[in-house]
Structures are given as structure tokens and as C-alpha cells.
């Protein structure tokens, strides 16, 4: 049996925001839906709230009046778990506590038929541990919807250690029949999205903690240079600092305090102070009626250099050479074997972020990785206190001549976008090597679940197979805590490429 026949009722237990969203998805797909909540009256309130949302769908011409009326007729609040006995699927969306979920599912197991599929919408607990309390854990699967469930297409279908293949297949096909995009993954901390997304937040917070840039500047660089829809600070304010920090802490603890997942102390202090983001009126930013959003650091106008000397092809930033030429700046090409960089008229050098620091060299300014240098509207530059002011000015003027706004940040290795993308790529390779999910499903999950402009493997192919390894290896030399140590999977990936190309290094 695959999927779930429309004649089979679906039950949702737990009628908070997520429970209501899942119920609406099943309802619109054509199922009879029963709502149950342990708090008396909550199921009826949830049914009324879902009905109001169906009214809004009619107003927006996404649902006909007849379809709404039919859906409402299929939505039935339940007063006790016994009323869920004939359901073909029960999804629990109750409190994120292992004992609460286990107790509920044990009770349901004694009520439903043997072929009823049980699902948990947990985002941070182990599906295996939840199922460990059941007589028949093979029928339990994780169905991790993303909020708001009716709008976001992604569903992570999580197989616990004891989950039957047939149960996972039924859940996967059901999610697809409901109009969702399912991805299959093993039961590991964070599943796909919450595991691989950690560096997006962590590296932004680390740059801030190093006092290299303020939140507004880091967010602007992630959006306008990296192509992310939102920056890390504004996104966590939207999610809720307590929620985001809790997930980070859960993943870190679940991986036995692996340094790669260490939570941010700055975020911890924010949560402790009650500054939880939009919902509390103050997080990284203020949200009161008179609050003004801080502006990102933007460099003053500088004169463009008359020419640049290109040594090498600039690798992932090769597109810049054409843009510089189009801007009317002469590009003198020199073939060099020792690296890719631009030499400015004053003798200073301009190089793509590579995990090294400006202070290590005589006169170097680094520029950050961009998703697309042609469409990027902002570029970040990094320089040390020893970098020549002329070199910094010429670097600023060069990018301003290309129509870019320029932000100058402190001398941090890997800068902002480059280090985050490299770590995301590394965690993705590690996840595939450990059987968490396929490359295709990981790319799909990161694009749909958190709106990344590219999936990690799409980025890896675009940047070159050894790019992330090389950058992280340099970062690891400068921070040997293990946070930036490339995974064995990424090492094998880069080494295999080098071997095919005849490298003896």
C-alpha cells in the first residue's frame, strides 16, 4: 500500500499553529480530518480558526465557495482519543517533550487499527527515541512540516531506526499527494535542514562576536552579495531567538557537543535578556513603533583605479574581469602559477576570500564570495590595520565603478558569505557520506526549507570541487579548535578531483 486513500480519515493531535496548518493541508487535499487536543475546547477553537483561513482562501480565489463548504464539512473536532480509532493516519504536533510524545503515542497505539500510520512532527527530538516507547515502532515516521505548513512546500520524511520501509514510503507518497515536496532522510540530529543550516547563523554570529561587523552590515552582505533572502540576524529575529537558539543547542547536544555545532554565546545572552525578536519587540533589532532600522556600513565614494593587473583567472570570481572591462577600466592580464588576484596601481593586491587573513601579507584586501557578481549590489571588503589606505581606497573605488555598494569589515578569515557557504557545503557532504539523505534531496531541502539561492551541491559544482575544502583547511590552520576542520567526506571529494587531474600534492 502506498500513500493514503482519501476515504481514510486523518487525525491531528495538538492544535497549535503547526497542528492547525497540517490539518488544513490534509483537509484541502480531500481528507476527513479530526482534530484533538487534551485541553477542552481547543479543538473547536482550532476548527473555527481553520474555517476562517479557508474563507480567506476563497477571497483570494485559491478555493471556490463550494470547495470551502465541503472542506468545512469534513473538519470534525474530537472530544477524546477514542474518536480517532478509524483513522488511517494520525499526526501528533504536541509539546516538544519526549515523554509527552511517547505517552500520547502509546495511548493512540492501543486505540487505532494495526495499519494506521503514526507520525510525529518533531523538529528537534529523535524519531527513534519517540518510537522506542511503542510496541510496533515500525509504523512511526517523522513528518516534519515547515511553518506555515499550508504555504511552505517542503516535508522531511524521517525514518527512525525501527521505521519500516513501507511506512516511510506511505508517508512520502501521502505528502506528495497533498501537493508537498517530500525529501527522505534518516533520523539524525536536525534531520536535513536544521543540521545543514547551522553555519548560516553560526558564522554570521561569529563575525559579529569578533567585532568585525555589525548585524545590519552582515545581514546586508548575506542578502545583497550572497543572494540569501534574509540575513541571519533578521531571520532569527523573525523565527524567535529562543526558538532558533533552542534548535542550535539541541543539535549541539545531540552530536555530543561537537564543536562544529557550538551555539553562539551572543545569542544566548540575547535570549537571557528576553530580547527574543519581533515577538518581544526587540532582538538583534528593535521593532517598536518608532524604531529605526540601523543602516549597514557603506564606504564613502572613492576614485576608480585606471587599471588592474589580473594574475590568474580569479577562480569563482572570474566574472569580475568582464565587469571591470565593461566599466572602462583597463585589465592587464598576466599568467601566474602562484595564485589568482588583482594587482592595483599602488601595488596592493585584491583577492577572493580564501580562509587567510589580510594581516599575514604585506598589502592585501580580500573581497567576499558573491552568488553572482554581476547582479550583486553589495560587496564586502576585508583589510587589516596594516593594509595601505591607498590599497583600501583603490579596492573600494574599483567595486564602486562596477555599480556596487561597498562595506568594509574587519580582518576575519573567510569573511561572511564565503565561510558560511564553505561550511554548509562541508556539512552537506558529511551528511551524504553518513547516509542522512541524497545530494538531490539535500539541495531540494535547503532551497525549499530555508529559501537558499542554491543547494549546497549546486554551490559546490559552481565553485569547484576543492574550493570549500581549501578555504576550510586554511581557516582550520588559523582556528584549530576543530570548528572549521574539513570533514573526511569533503577531503575525499577534493582529493579525488586532484588525483584525476594528476596532482601529486
Tab-separated table of C-alpha atoms in Angstrom:
chain	number	residue	atom	x	y	z
A	1	UNK	CA	0.000	0.000	0.000
A	2	UNK	CA	1.307	3.458	-0.873
A	3	UNK	CA	0.033	6.836	0.146
A	4	UNK	CA	-3.278	7.184	1.941
A	5	UNK	CA	-6.685	6.755	0.349
A	6	UNK	CA	-8.979	9.786	0.604
A	7	UNK	CA	-11.562	7.562	2.267
A	8	UNK	CA	-9.217	7.225	5.261
A	9	UNK	CA	-9.728	9.893	7.927
A	10	UNK	CA	-6.677	11.815	9.101
A	11	UNK	CA	-6.286	12.939	12.704
A	12	UNK	CA	-4.118	15.755	14.009
A	13	UNK	CA	-3.384	15.763	17.726
A	14	UNK	CA	-2.240	19.107	19.083
A	15	UNK	CA	-3.972	22.191	17.732
A	16	UNK	CA	-1.350	24.909	17.926
A	17	UNK	CA	-0.144	26.802	14.860
A	18	UNK	CA	1.597	23.790	13.347
A	19	UNK	CA	-1.219	21.362	14.126
A	20	UNK	CA	-3.766	23.664	12.528
A	21	UNK	CA	-1.552	24.071	9.459
A	22	UNK	CA	-1.125	20.324	8.967
A	23	UNK	CA	-4.867	19.793	9.420
A	24	UNK	CA	-5.574	22.422	6.765
A	25	UNK	CA	-3.207	20.735	4.312
A	26	UNK	CA	-4.920	17.357	4.769
A	27	UNK	CA	-8.357	18.956	4.615
A	28	UNK	CA	-7.718	20.799	1.340
A	29	UNK	CA	-6.296	17.560	-0.093
A	30	UNK	CA	-9.729	15.993	0.407
A	31	UNK	CA	-9.479	14.025	3.647
A	32	UNK	CA	-11.919	13.927	6.510
A	33	UNK	CA	-9.892	15.468	9.338
A	34	UNK	CA	-10.390	15.003	13.050
A	35	UNK	CA	-8.795	17.451	15.480
A	36	UNK	CA	-7.991	16.509	19.038
A	37	UNK	CA	-6.380	18.468	21.869
A	38	UNK	CA	-6.048	17.451	25.503
A	39	UNK	CA	-7.210	20.910	26.588
A	40	UNK	CA	-11.030	21.006	26.473
A	41	UNK	CA	-12.411	23.385	23.837
A	42	UNK	CA	-9.118	23.823	21.974
A	43	UNK	CA	-10.091	21.525	19.111
A	44	UNK	CA	-13.274	23.519	18.465
A	45	UNK	CA	-11.319	26.788	18.541
A	46	UNK	CA	-8.809	25.355	16.089
A	47	UNK	CA	-11.574	24.227	13.735
A	48	UNK	CA	-13.016	27.747	13.762
A	49	UNK	CA	-9.574	29.245	13.025
A	50	UNK	CA	-9.049	26.848	10.110
A	51	UNK	CA	-12.501	27.733	8.789
A	52	UNK	CA	-11.566	31.427	8.851
A	53	UNK	CA	-8.414	30.676	6.860
A	54	UNK	CA	-10.483	28.780	4.316
A	55	UNK	CA	-12.667	31.898	3.974
A	56	UNK	CA	-9.547	33.922	3.158
A	57	UNK	CA	-8.542	31.385	0.505
A	58	UNK	CA	-11.932	31.909	-1.134
A	59	UNK	CA	-11.420	35.686	-1.020
A	60	UNK	CA	-8.072	35.209	-2.778
A	61	UNK	CA	-9.630	32.913	-5.428
A	62	UNK	CA	-7.493	29.983	-4.297
A	63	UNK	CA	-10.554	27.980	-3.295
A	64	UNK	CA	-14.152	28.034	-4.502
A	65	UNK	CA	-17.029	28.550	-2.141
A	66	UNK	CA	-18.217	25.006	-2.769
A	67	UNK	CA	-14.759	23.591	-2.009
A	68	UNK	CA	-14.623	25.576	1.223
A	69	UNK	CA	-18.035	24.346	2.319
A	70	UNK	CA	-17.091	20.749	1.559
A	71	UNK	CA	-13.824	21.117	3.474
A	72	UNK	CA	-15.598	22.575	6.485
A	73	UNK	CA	-17.991	19.643	6.485
A	74	UNK	CA	-15.014	17.261	6.622
A	75	UNK	CA	-13.423	19.004	9.636
A	76	UNK	CA	-14.546	17.423	12.907
A	77	UNK	CA	-13.282	18.296	16.405
A	78	UNK	CA	-12.904	15.222	18.639
A	79	UNK	CA	-13.552	15.159	22.352
A	80	UNK	CA	-11.485	12.066	23.148
A	81	UNK	CA	-8.731	9.943	21.577
A	82	UNK	CA	-11.245	7.115	21.189
A	83	UNK	CA	-12.869	9.047	18.338
A	84	UNK	CA	-9.651	8.610	16.297
A	85	UNK	CA	-9.919	4.822	16.163
A	86	UNK	CA	-10.773	4.581	12.442
A	87	UNK	CA	-8.083	6.979	11.189
A	88	UNK	CA	-5.553	5.819	8.613
A	89	UNK	CA	-3.013	8.432	9.728
A	90	UNK	CA	-2.512	10.305	12.980
A	91	UNK	CA	-0.028	13.188	13.105
A	92	UNK	CA	0.963	14.433	16.532
A	93	UNK	CA	2.039	18.061	16.893
A	94	UNK	CA	2.081	18.372	20.672
A	95	UNK	CA	4.661	19.821	23.064
A	96	UNK	CA	8.315	19.168	22.085
A	97	UNK	CA	8.968	16.857	25.012
A	98	UNK	CA	9.950	13.236	24.592
A	99	UNK	CA	7.855	11.948	27.493
A	100	UNK	CA	4.734	13.822	26.325
A	101	UNK	CA	5.001	12.456	22.793
A	102	UNK	CA	5.754	8.927	23.962
A	103	UNK	CA	2.798	8.867	26.364
A	104	UNK	CA	0.442	10.154	23.670
A	105	UNK	CA	1.559	7.681	21.018
A	106	UNK	CA	1.402	4.774	23.468
A	107	UNK	CA	-2.211	5.699	24.190
A	108	UNK	CA	-3.039	6.005	20.488
A	109	UNK	CA	-1.392	2.664	19.711
A	110	UNK	CA	-3.960	0.973	21.940
A	111	UNK	CA	-6.848	2.637	20.078
A	112	UNK	CA	-6.082	2.566	16.347
A	113	UNK	CA	-6.032	-0.334	13.905
A	114	UNK	CA	-2.815	-2.173	13.031
A	115	UNK	CA	-2.472	-0.493	9.635
A	116	UNK	CA	-2.809	3.068	10.993
A	117	UNK	CA	0.285	5.131	10.240
A	118	UNK	CA	1.562	7.181	13.188
A	119	UNK	CA	3.581	10.340	12.531
A	120	UNK	CA	5.408	12.871	14.648
A	121	UNK	CA	6.030	16.430	13.525
A	122	UNK	CA	9.011	16.851	15.852
A	123	UNK	CA	11.721	19.238	14.692
A	124	UNK	CA	14.335	18.513	17.358
A	125	UNK	CA	13.630	15.149	19.029
A	126	UNK	CA	14.731	11.731	17.848
A	127	UNK	CA	12.058	9.828	15.936
A	128	UNK	CA	13.817	6.661	17.057
A	129	UNK	CA	13.524	7.647	20.717
A	130	UNK	CA	9.867	8.591	20.343
A	131	UNK	CA	9.146	5.232	18.704
A	132	UNK	CA	11.112	3.375	21.349
A	133	UNK	CA	8.077	3.520	23.634
A	134	UNK	CA	5.810	1.740	21.119
A	135	UNK	CA	5.026	-1.966	20.730
A	136	UNK	CA	5.212	-1.544	16.947
A	137	UNK	CA	7.714	1.286	16.265
A	138	UNK	CA	7.888	0.280	12.602
A	139	UNK	CA	4.716	2.246	11.845
A	140	UNK	CA	6.051	5.519	13.295
A	141	UNK	CA	7.583	8.038	10.877
A	142	UNK	CA	8.670	11.634	11.191
A	143	UNK	CA	6.715	14.135	9.095
A	144	UNK	CA	8.487	17.437	9.612
A	145	UNK	CA	6.387	20.196	8.060
A	146	UNK	CA	7.715	23.748	7.946
A	147	UNK	CA	5.765	26.706	9.286
A	148	UNK	CA	3.375	27.839	7.858
A	149	UNK	CA	2.525	24.318	6.721
A	150	UNK	CA	-0.145	25.324	4.152
A	151	UNK	CA	2.319	27.613	2.339
A	152	UNK	CA	5.760	26.008	2.576
A	153	UNK	CA	6.171	23.040	0.219
A	154	UNK	CA	8.872	21.034	1.996
A	155	UNK	CA	8.199	17.999	4.187
A	156	UNK	CA	11.076	16.000	5.662
A	157	UNK	CA	10.039	12.341	5.838
A	158	UNK	CA	12.193	10.938	8.626
A	159	UNK	CA	12.835	7.241	9.127
A	160	UNK	CA	13.694	6.227	12.678
A	161	UNK	CA	15.967	3.282	13.356
A	162	UNK	CA	12.950	0.967	13.576
A	163	UNK	CA	10.707	2.593	10.947
A	164	UNK	CA	9.502	0.137	8.321
A	165	UNK	CA	10.367	0.973	4.724
A	166	UNK	CA	6.698	0.568	3.854
A	167	UNK	CA	5.713	3.163	6.467
A	168	UNK	CA	8.232	5.687	5.158
A	169	UNK	CA	7.069	5.027	1.592
A	170	UNK	CA	3.412	5.554	2.535
A	171	UNK	CA	4.255	8.809	4.304
A	172	UNK	CA	6.365	10.026	1.370
A	173	UNK	CA	3.659	9.289	-1.203
A	174	UNK	CA	0.989	10.829	1.011
A	175	UNK	CA	2.959	14.071	1.364
A	176	UNK	CA	3.379	14.196	-2.405
A	177	UNK	CA	-0.349	13.552	-2.920
A	178	UNK	CA	-1.031	16.505	-0.609
A	179	UNK	CA	0.877	18.771	-3.008
A	180	UNK	CA	4.036	18.886	-0.923
A	181	UNK	CA	7.639	18.235	-1.915
A	182	UNK	CA	8.865	15.396	0.315
A	183	UNK	CA	12.505	14.547	0.954
A	184	UNK	CA	13.608	11.343	2.642
A	185	UNK	CA	16.121	11.430	5.460
A	186	UNK	CA	17.486	9.312	8.266
A	187	UNK	CA	16.854	10.107	11.920
A	188	UNK	CA	19.877	12.209	12.823
A	189	UNK	CA	20.010	15.448	14.868
A	190	UNK	CA	18.430	18.299	12.927
A	191	UNK	CA	17.380	15.957	10.089
A	192	UNK	CA	18.435	17.777	6.874
A	193	UNK	CA	17.549	21.448	7.143
A	194	UNK	CA	18.228	22.138	10.813
A	195	UNK	CA	21.506	20.242	10.605
A	196	UNK	CA	22.950	21.836	7.491
A	197	UNK	CA	21.623	25.364	8.139
A	198	UNK	CA	23.527	25.825	11.418
A	199	UNK	CA	26.585	27.570	9.839
A	200	UNK	CA	24.405	30.220	8.201
A	201	UNK	CA	23.550	31.531	11.650
A	202	UNK	CA	26.703	30.496	13.491
A	203	UNK	CA	29.201	32.127	11.133
A	204	UNK	CA	27.264	35.398	10.995
A	205	UNK	CA	27.177	35.480	14.792
A	206	UNK	CA	30.902	34.602	14.937
A	207	UNK	CA	31.822	37.538	12.679
A	208	UNK	CA	29.785	39.810	14.946
A	209	UNK	CA	31.356	38.366	18.119
A	210	UNK	CA	34.790	39.022	16.609
A	211	UNK	CA	33.682	42.685	16.264
A	212	UNK	CA	34.419	42.544	12.561
A	213	UNK	CA	30.997	43.885	11.524
A	214	UNK	CA	27.639	44.856	12.999
A	215	UNK	CA	24.426	42.848	12.432
A	216	UNK	CA	22.996	45.275	9.855
A	217	UNK	CA	26.146	45.070	7.736
A	218	UNK	CA	26.406	41.279	7.967
A	219	UNK	CA	22.732	40.896	7.011
A	220	UNK	CA	23.145	43.262	4.073
A	221	UNK	CA	26.165	41.320	2.773
A	222	UNK	CA	24.337	37.980	3.084
A	223	UNK	CA	21.370	39.373	1.139
A	224	UNK	CA	22.935	41.662	-1.422
A	225	UNK	CA	26.139	39.731	-2.051
A	226	UNK	CA	25.342	36.152	-1.036
A	227	UNK	CA	21.857	36.087	-2.546
A	228	UNK	CA	20.119	34.886	0.626
A	229	UNK	CA	16.558	36.098	1.041
A	230	UNK	CA	17.200	37.299	4.605
A	231	UNK	CA	20.286	37.830	6.725
A	232	UNK	CA	20.979	35.682	9.772
A	233	UNK	CA	20.137	38.353	12.334
A	234	UNK	CA	16.835	39.449	10.828
A	235	UNK	CA	15.841	35.840	10.151
A	236	UNK	CA	16.448	34.716	13.736
A	237	UNK	CA	14.513	37.763	14.949
A	238	UNK	CA	11.625	36.548	12.796
A	239	UNK	CA	11.908	32.918	13.926
A	240	UNK	CA	12.364	33.901	17.570
A	241	UNK	CA	15.785	33.941	19.230
A	242	UNK	CA	14.630	31.425	21.840
A	243	UNK	CA	13.382	29.023	19.169
A	244	UNK	CA	16.484	29.300	16.983
A	245	UNK	CA	18.847	29.053	19.941
A	246	UNK	CA	16.968	26.039	21.276
A	247	UNK	CA	17.365	24.194	17.968
A	248	UNK	CA	21.078	25.080	17.837
A	249	UNK	CA	21.549	23.842	21.402
A	250	UNK	CA	19.592	20.652	20.719
A	251	UNK	CA	21.653	19.784	17.630
A	252	UNK	CA	24.899	20.554	19.509
A	253	UNK	CA	23.932	18.366	22.463
A	254	UNK	CA	22.662	15.578	20.207
A	255	UNK	CA	26.031	15.484	18.443
A	256	UNK	CA	27.757	15.101	21.823
A	257	UNK	CA	28.757	18.785	21.876
A	258	UNK	CA	30.557	18.612	18.536
A	259	UNK	CA	32.429	21.919	18.195
A	260	UNK	CA	31.112	22.350	14.639
A	261	UNK	CA	27.645	22.964	16.105
A	262	UNK	CA	28.597	25.106	19.117
A	263	UNK	CA	25.828	27.648	19.817
A	264	UNK	CA	26.504	31.390	19.940
A	265	UNK	CA	27.191	32.990	23.322
A	266	UNK	CA	25.943	36.319	21.973
A	267	UNK	CA	22.623	34.729	21.042
A	268	UNK	CA	22.429	33.052	24.474
A	269	UNK	CA	22.805	36.462	26.144
A	270	UNK	CA	20.091	37.854	23.883
A	271	UNK	CA	17.698	35.105	24.973
A	272	UNK	CA	18.610	35.524	28.638
A	273	UNK	CA	17.791	39.222	28.408
A	274	UNK	CA	14.340	38.482	26.981
A	275	UNK	CA	15.144	40.023	23.612
A	276	UNK	CA	13.516	37.322	21.544
A	277	UNK	CA	12.992	39.191	18.278
A	278	UNK	CA	9.853	40.500	16.643
A	279	UNK	CA	7.521	38.812	19.124
A	280	UNK	CA	9.081	40.650	22.082
A	281	UNK	CA	9.669	43.927	20.231
A	282	UNK	CA	13.439	43.681	20.477
A	283	UNK	CA	16.019	41.158	19.320
A	284	UNK	CA	19.118	41.965	17.314
A	285	UNK	CA	16.998	44.870	16.069
A	286	UNK	CA	14.263	46.951	17.660
A	287	UNK	CA	10.667	46.638	16.433
A	288	UNK	CA	8.771	49.319	18.332
A	289	UNK	CA	6.517	51.815	16.569
A	290	UNK	CA	9.297	54.413	16.467
A	291	UNK	CA	12.195	52.015	15.956
A	292	UNK	CA	14.634	52.837	13.187
A	293	UNK	CA	16.450	50.041	11.389
A	294	UNK	CA	20.229	50.574	11.587
A	295	UNK	CA	21.960	51.120	8.276
A	296	UNK	CA	24.770	48.807	7.124
A	297	UNK	CA	28.256	50.220	6.921
A	298	UNK	CA	28.767	51.739	3.493
A	299	UNK	CA	32.075	53.138	2.264
A	300	UNK	CA	32.320	56.713	1.023
A	301	UNK	CA	32.861	57.212	-2.728
A	302	UNK	CA	36.397	56.612	-3.946
A	303	UNK	CA	38.045	57.133	-7.318
A	304	UNK	CA	38.253	54.083	-9.541
A	305	UNK	CA	41.747	52.849	-10.466
A	306	UNK	CA	42.782	53.429	-14.064
A	307	UNK	CA	43.777	49.794	-14.499
A	308	UNK	CA	44.228	46.473	-12.730
A	309	UNK	CA	46.615	43.627	-13.385
A	310	UNK	CA	44.934	40.226	-13.335
A	311	UNK	CA	47.202	37.419	-12.191
A	312	UNK	CA	45.373	34.166	-12.813
A	313	UNK	CA	41.679	33.811	-13.619
A	314	UNK	CA	40.209	34.671	-10.155
A	315	UNK	CA	38.541	31.263	-9.921
A	316	UNK	CA	34.902	31.604	-8.746
A	317	UNK	CA	35.222	35.373	-9.195
A	318	UNK	CA	36.368	35.181	-12.835
A	319	UNK	CA	33.228	37.040	-13.915
A	320	UNK	CA	34.691	40.199	-12.355
A	321	UNK	CA	37.245	40.555	-15.145
A	322	UNK	CA	34.494	41.086	-17.718
A	323	UNK	CA	32.661	43.524	-15.434
A	324	UNK	CA	35.827	45.546	-14.885
A	325	UNK	CA	36.429	45.737	-18.622
A	326	UNK	CA	32.799	46.807	-19.218
A	327	UNK	CA	33.256	49.588	-16.652
A	328	UNK	CA	36.017	51.071	-18.799
A	329	UNK	CA	38.879	50.037	-16.542
A	330	UNK	CA	41.841	48.506	-18.316
A	331	UNK	CA	42.591	44.871	-17.422
A	332	UNK	CA	46.180	43.788	-17.967
A	333	UNK	CA	46.379	40.007	-17.952
A	334	UNK	CA	49.375	38.126	-16.606
A	335	UNK	CA	49.594	34.358	-16.273
A	336	UNK	CA	50.779	33.384	-12.817
A	337	UNK	CA	51.037	29.965	-11.231
A	338	UNK	CA	51.065	31.096	-7.593
A	339	UNK	CA	47.511	32.306	-7.247
A	340	UNK	CA	44.609	34.334	-8.585
A	341	UNK	CA	44.431	38.003	-7.670
A	342	UNK	CA	44.219	41.547	-8.934
A	343	UNK	CA	47.121	43.921	-8.513
A	344	UNK	CA	46.080	47.548	-8.059
A	345	UNK	CA	48.023	50.568	-9.393
A	346	UNK	CA	49.537	51.301	-5.968
A	347	UNK	CA	50.967	47.786	-5.779
A	348	UNK	CA	48.421	46.396	-3.354
A	349	UNK	CA	46.572	43.172	-4.088
A	350	UNK	CA	42.898	42.258	-4.181
A	351	UNK	CA	41.970	38.603	-3.649
A	352	UNK	CA	38.872	36.472	-3.169
A	353	UNK	CA	38.342	35.361	0.441
A	354	UNK	CA	40.258	32.124	0.921
A	355	UNK	CA	40.413	31.483	4.662
A	356	UNK	CA	43.556	33.513	5.210
A	357	UNK	CA	43.827	36.959	6.812
A	358	UNK	CA	44.996	40.258	5.407
A	359	UNK	CA	47.417	40.844	8.279
A	360	UNK	CA	49.534	37.899	7.098
A	361	UNK	CA	50.529	39.672	3.891
A	362	UNK	CA	52.219	42.906	3.002
A	363	UNK	CA	49.308	44.723	1.386
A	364	UNK	CA	46.197	42.643	0.615
A	365	UNK	CA	42.488	43.415	0.619
A	366	UNK	CA	40.100	40.471	0.449
A	367	UNK	CA	36.650	40.562	-1.155
A	368	UNK	CA	33.794	38.223	-0.296
A	369	UNK	CA	32.182	35.470	-2.323
A	370	UNK	CA	29.089	36.515	-4.286
A	371	UNK	CA	26.320	34.341	-5.632
A	372	UNK	CA	26.516	36.312	-8.881
A	373	UNK	CA	28.977	39.179	-9.195
A	374	UNK	CA	27.002	40.789	-11.986
A	375	UNK	CA	23.728	41.009	-10.084
A	376	UNK	CA	25.216	41.530	-6.610
A	377	UNK	CA	24.513	45.041	-5.356
A	378	UNK	CA	26.928	44.991	-2.419
A	379	UNK	CA	30.451	43.676	-1.947
A	380	UNK	CA	32.264	43.259	1.353
A	381	UNK	CA	35.985	44.005	1.630
A	382	UNK	CA	38.288	42.944	4.453
A	383	UNK	CA	41.536	44.628	5.430
A	384	UNK	CA	43.875	44.709	8.426
A	385	UNK	CA	45.172	47.712	10.319
A	386	UNK	CA	48.423	47.348	8.363
A	387	UNK	CA	46.824	47.473	4.932
A	388	UNK	CA	47.758	50.575	2.969
A	389	UNK	CA	44.948	53.185	2.940
A	390	UNK	CA	45.675	53.628	-0.773
A	391	UNK	CA	45.056	49.943	-1.435
A	392	UNK	CA	41.777	50.034	0.500
A	393	UNK	CA	40.686	53.175	-1.360
A	394	UNK	CA	41.553	51.686	-4.760
A	395	UNK	CA	39.698	48.460	-3.915
A	396	UNK	CA	36.621	50.415	-2.835
A	397	UNK	CA	36.761	52.582	-5.938
A	398	UNK	CA	37.074	49.550	-8.199
A	399	UNK	CA	33.891	47.900	-6.938
A	400	UNK	CA	32.019	51.195	-6.815
A	401	UNK	CA	32.884	51.656	-10.500
A	402	UNK	CA	31.123	48.332	-11.091
A	403	UNK	CA	27.969	49.778	-9.530
A	404	UNK	CA	28.385	48.018	-6.186
A	405	UNK	CA	27.828	49.377	-2.706
A	406	UNK	CA	30.892	48.551	-0.624
A	407	UNK	CA	31.075	47.505	3.033
A	408	UNK	CA	34.498	47.276	4.691
A	409	UNK	CA	34.648	44.782	7.561
A	410	UNK	CA	37.383	43.627	9.912
A	411	UNK	CA	40.142	41.184	9.076
A	412	UNK	CA	38.314	37.887	9.587
A	413	UNK	CA	39.388	34.792	7.631
A	414	UNK	CA	36.767	33.635	5.159
A	415	UNK	CA	34.805	36.868	5.600
A	416	UNK	CA	30.995	36.442	5.713
A	417	UNK	CA	29.459	34.673	2.723
A	418	UNK	CA	32.479	32.542	1.836
A	419	UNK	CA	32.944	30.924	5.241
A	420	UNK	CA	29.223	30.261	5.673
A	421	UNK	CA	28.863	28.672	2.225
A	422	UNK	CA	32.020	26.573	2.691
A	423	UNK	CA	30.730	25.182	5.984
A	424	UNK	CA	27.271	24.497	4.540
A	425	UNK	CA	28.906	22.564	1.681
A	426	UNK	CA	31.028	20.613	4.155
A	427	UNK	CA	28.092	19.605	6.366
A	428	UNK	CA	26.143	18.562	3.269
A	429	UNK	CA	28.945	16.269	2.054
A	430	UNK	CA	29.283	14.828	5.550
A	431	UNK	CA	25.538	14.158	5.699
A	432	UNK	CA	25.535	12.259	2.401
A	433	UNK	CA	28.565	10.217	3.451
A	434	UNK	CA	26.751	9.212	6.641
A	435	UNK	CA	23.569	8.199	4.858
A	436	UNK	CA	21.369	11.050	6.068
A	437	UNK	CA	19.983	11.878	2.619
A	438	UNK	CA	20.875	12.046	-1.053
A	439	UNK	CA	22.561	15.030	-2.701
A	440	UNK	CA	19.377	15.785	-4.620
A	441	UNK	CA	17.180	15.715	-1.518
A	442	UNK	CA	19.611	17.903	0.424
A	443	UNK	CA	19.664	20.516	-2.333
A	444	UNK	CA	15.861	20.422	-2.529
A	445	UNK	CA	15.501	20.696	1.246
A	446	UNK	CA	17.811	23.693	1.589
A	447	UNK	CA	16.226	25.573	-1.309
A	448	UNK	CA	12.637	24.950	-0.217
A	449	UNK	CA	13.035	24.707	3.543
A	450	UNK	CA	15.126	27.833	4.145
A	451	UNK	CA	14.987	29.517	0.732
A	452	UNK	CA	18.705	29.245	-0.042
A	453	UNK	CA	19.519	30.583	-3.514
A	454	UNK	CA	21.360	27.339	-4.317
A	455	UNK	CA	21.581	23.938	-2.730
A	456	UNK	CA	24.965	23.004	-1.183
A	457	UNK	CA	25.877	20.657	-4.022
A	458	UNK	CA	24.798	23.198	-6.640
A	459	UNK	CA	27.149	25.651	-4.926
A	460	UNK	CA	29.903	23.055	-4.796
A	461	UNK	CA	29.687	22.372	-8.517
A	462	UNK	CA	29.669	26.072	-9.324
A	463	UNK	CA	32.626	26.937	-7.068
A	464	UNK	CA	34.806	23.956	-7.902
A	465	UNK	CA	35.096	20.708	-6.003
A	466	UNK	CA	38.134	21.695	-3.931
A	467	UNK	CA	37.074	25.278	-3.156
A	468	UNK	CA	35.284	24.597	0.134
A	469	UNK	CA	37.971	22.178	1.324
A	470	UNK	CA	40.789	24.648	0.603
A	471	UNK	CA	39.034	27.525	2.359
A	472	UNK	CA	38.151	25.462	5.435
A	473	UNK	CA	41.636	23.976	5.609
A	474	UNK	CA	43.092	27.499	5.746
A	475	UNK	CA	40.500	28.510	8.338
A	476	UNK	CA	41.344	25.455	10.429
A	477	UNK	CA	45.013	26.441	10.489
A	478	UNK	CA	44.012	29.805	11.955
A	479	UNK	CA	41.410	28.398	14.338
A	480	UNK	CA	42.489	24.859	15.293
A	481	UNK	CA	39.527	24.328	17.630
A	482	UNK	CA	38.051	21.856	15.136
A	483	UNK	CA	35.150	24.114	14.202
A	484	UNK	CA	36.499	24.550	10.669
A	485	UNK	CA	38.237	21.204	10.187
A	486	UNK	CA	37.016	19.838	6.840
A	487	UNK	CA	35.135	16.565	7.104
A	488	UNK	CA	36.635	13.360	5.777
A	489	UNK	CA	33.879	13.323	3.157
A	490	UNK	CA	34.905	16.752	1.856
A	491	UNK	CA	38.577	15.749	1.922
A	492	UNK	CA	37.843	12.665	-0.178
A	493	UNK	CA	35.779	14.757	-2.562
A	494	UNK	CA	38.584	17.295	-3.104
A	495	UNK	CA	41.386	14.720	-3.169
A	496	UNK	CA	39.634	12.568	-5.756
A	497	UNK	CA	39.407	15.608	-8.033
A	498	UNK	CA	43.076	16.428	-7.554
A	499	UNK	CA	44.019	12.824	-8.245
A	500	UNK	CA	42.087	12.750	-11.510
A	501	UNK	CA	43.834	15.934	-12.549
A	502	UNK	CA	47.235	14.385	-11.894
A	503	UNK	CA	48.051	16.261	-8.699
A	504	UNK	CA	50.860	14.820	-6.564
A	505	UNK	CA	50.174	17.044	-3.576
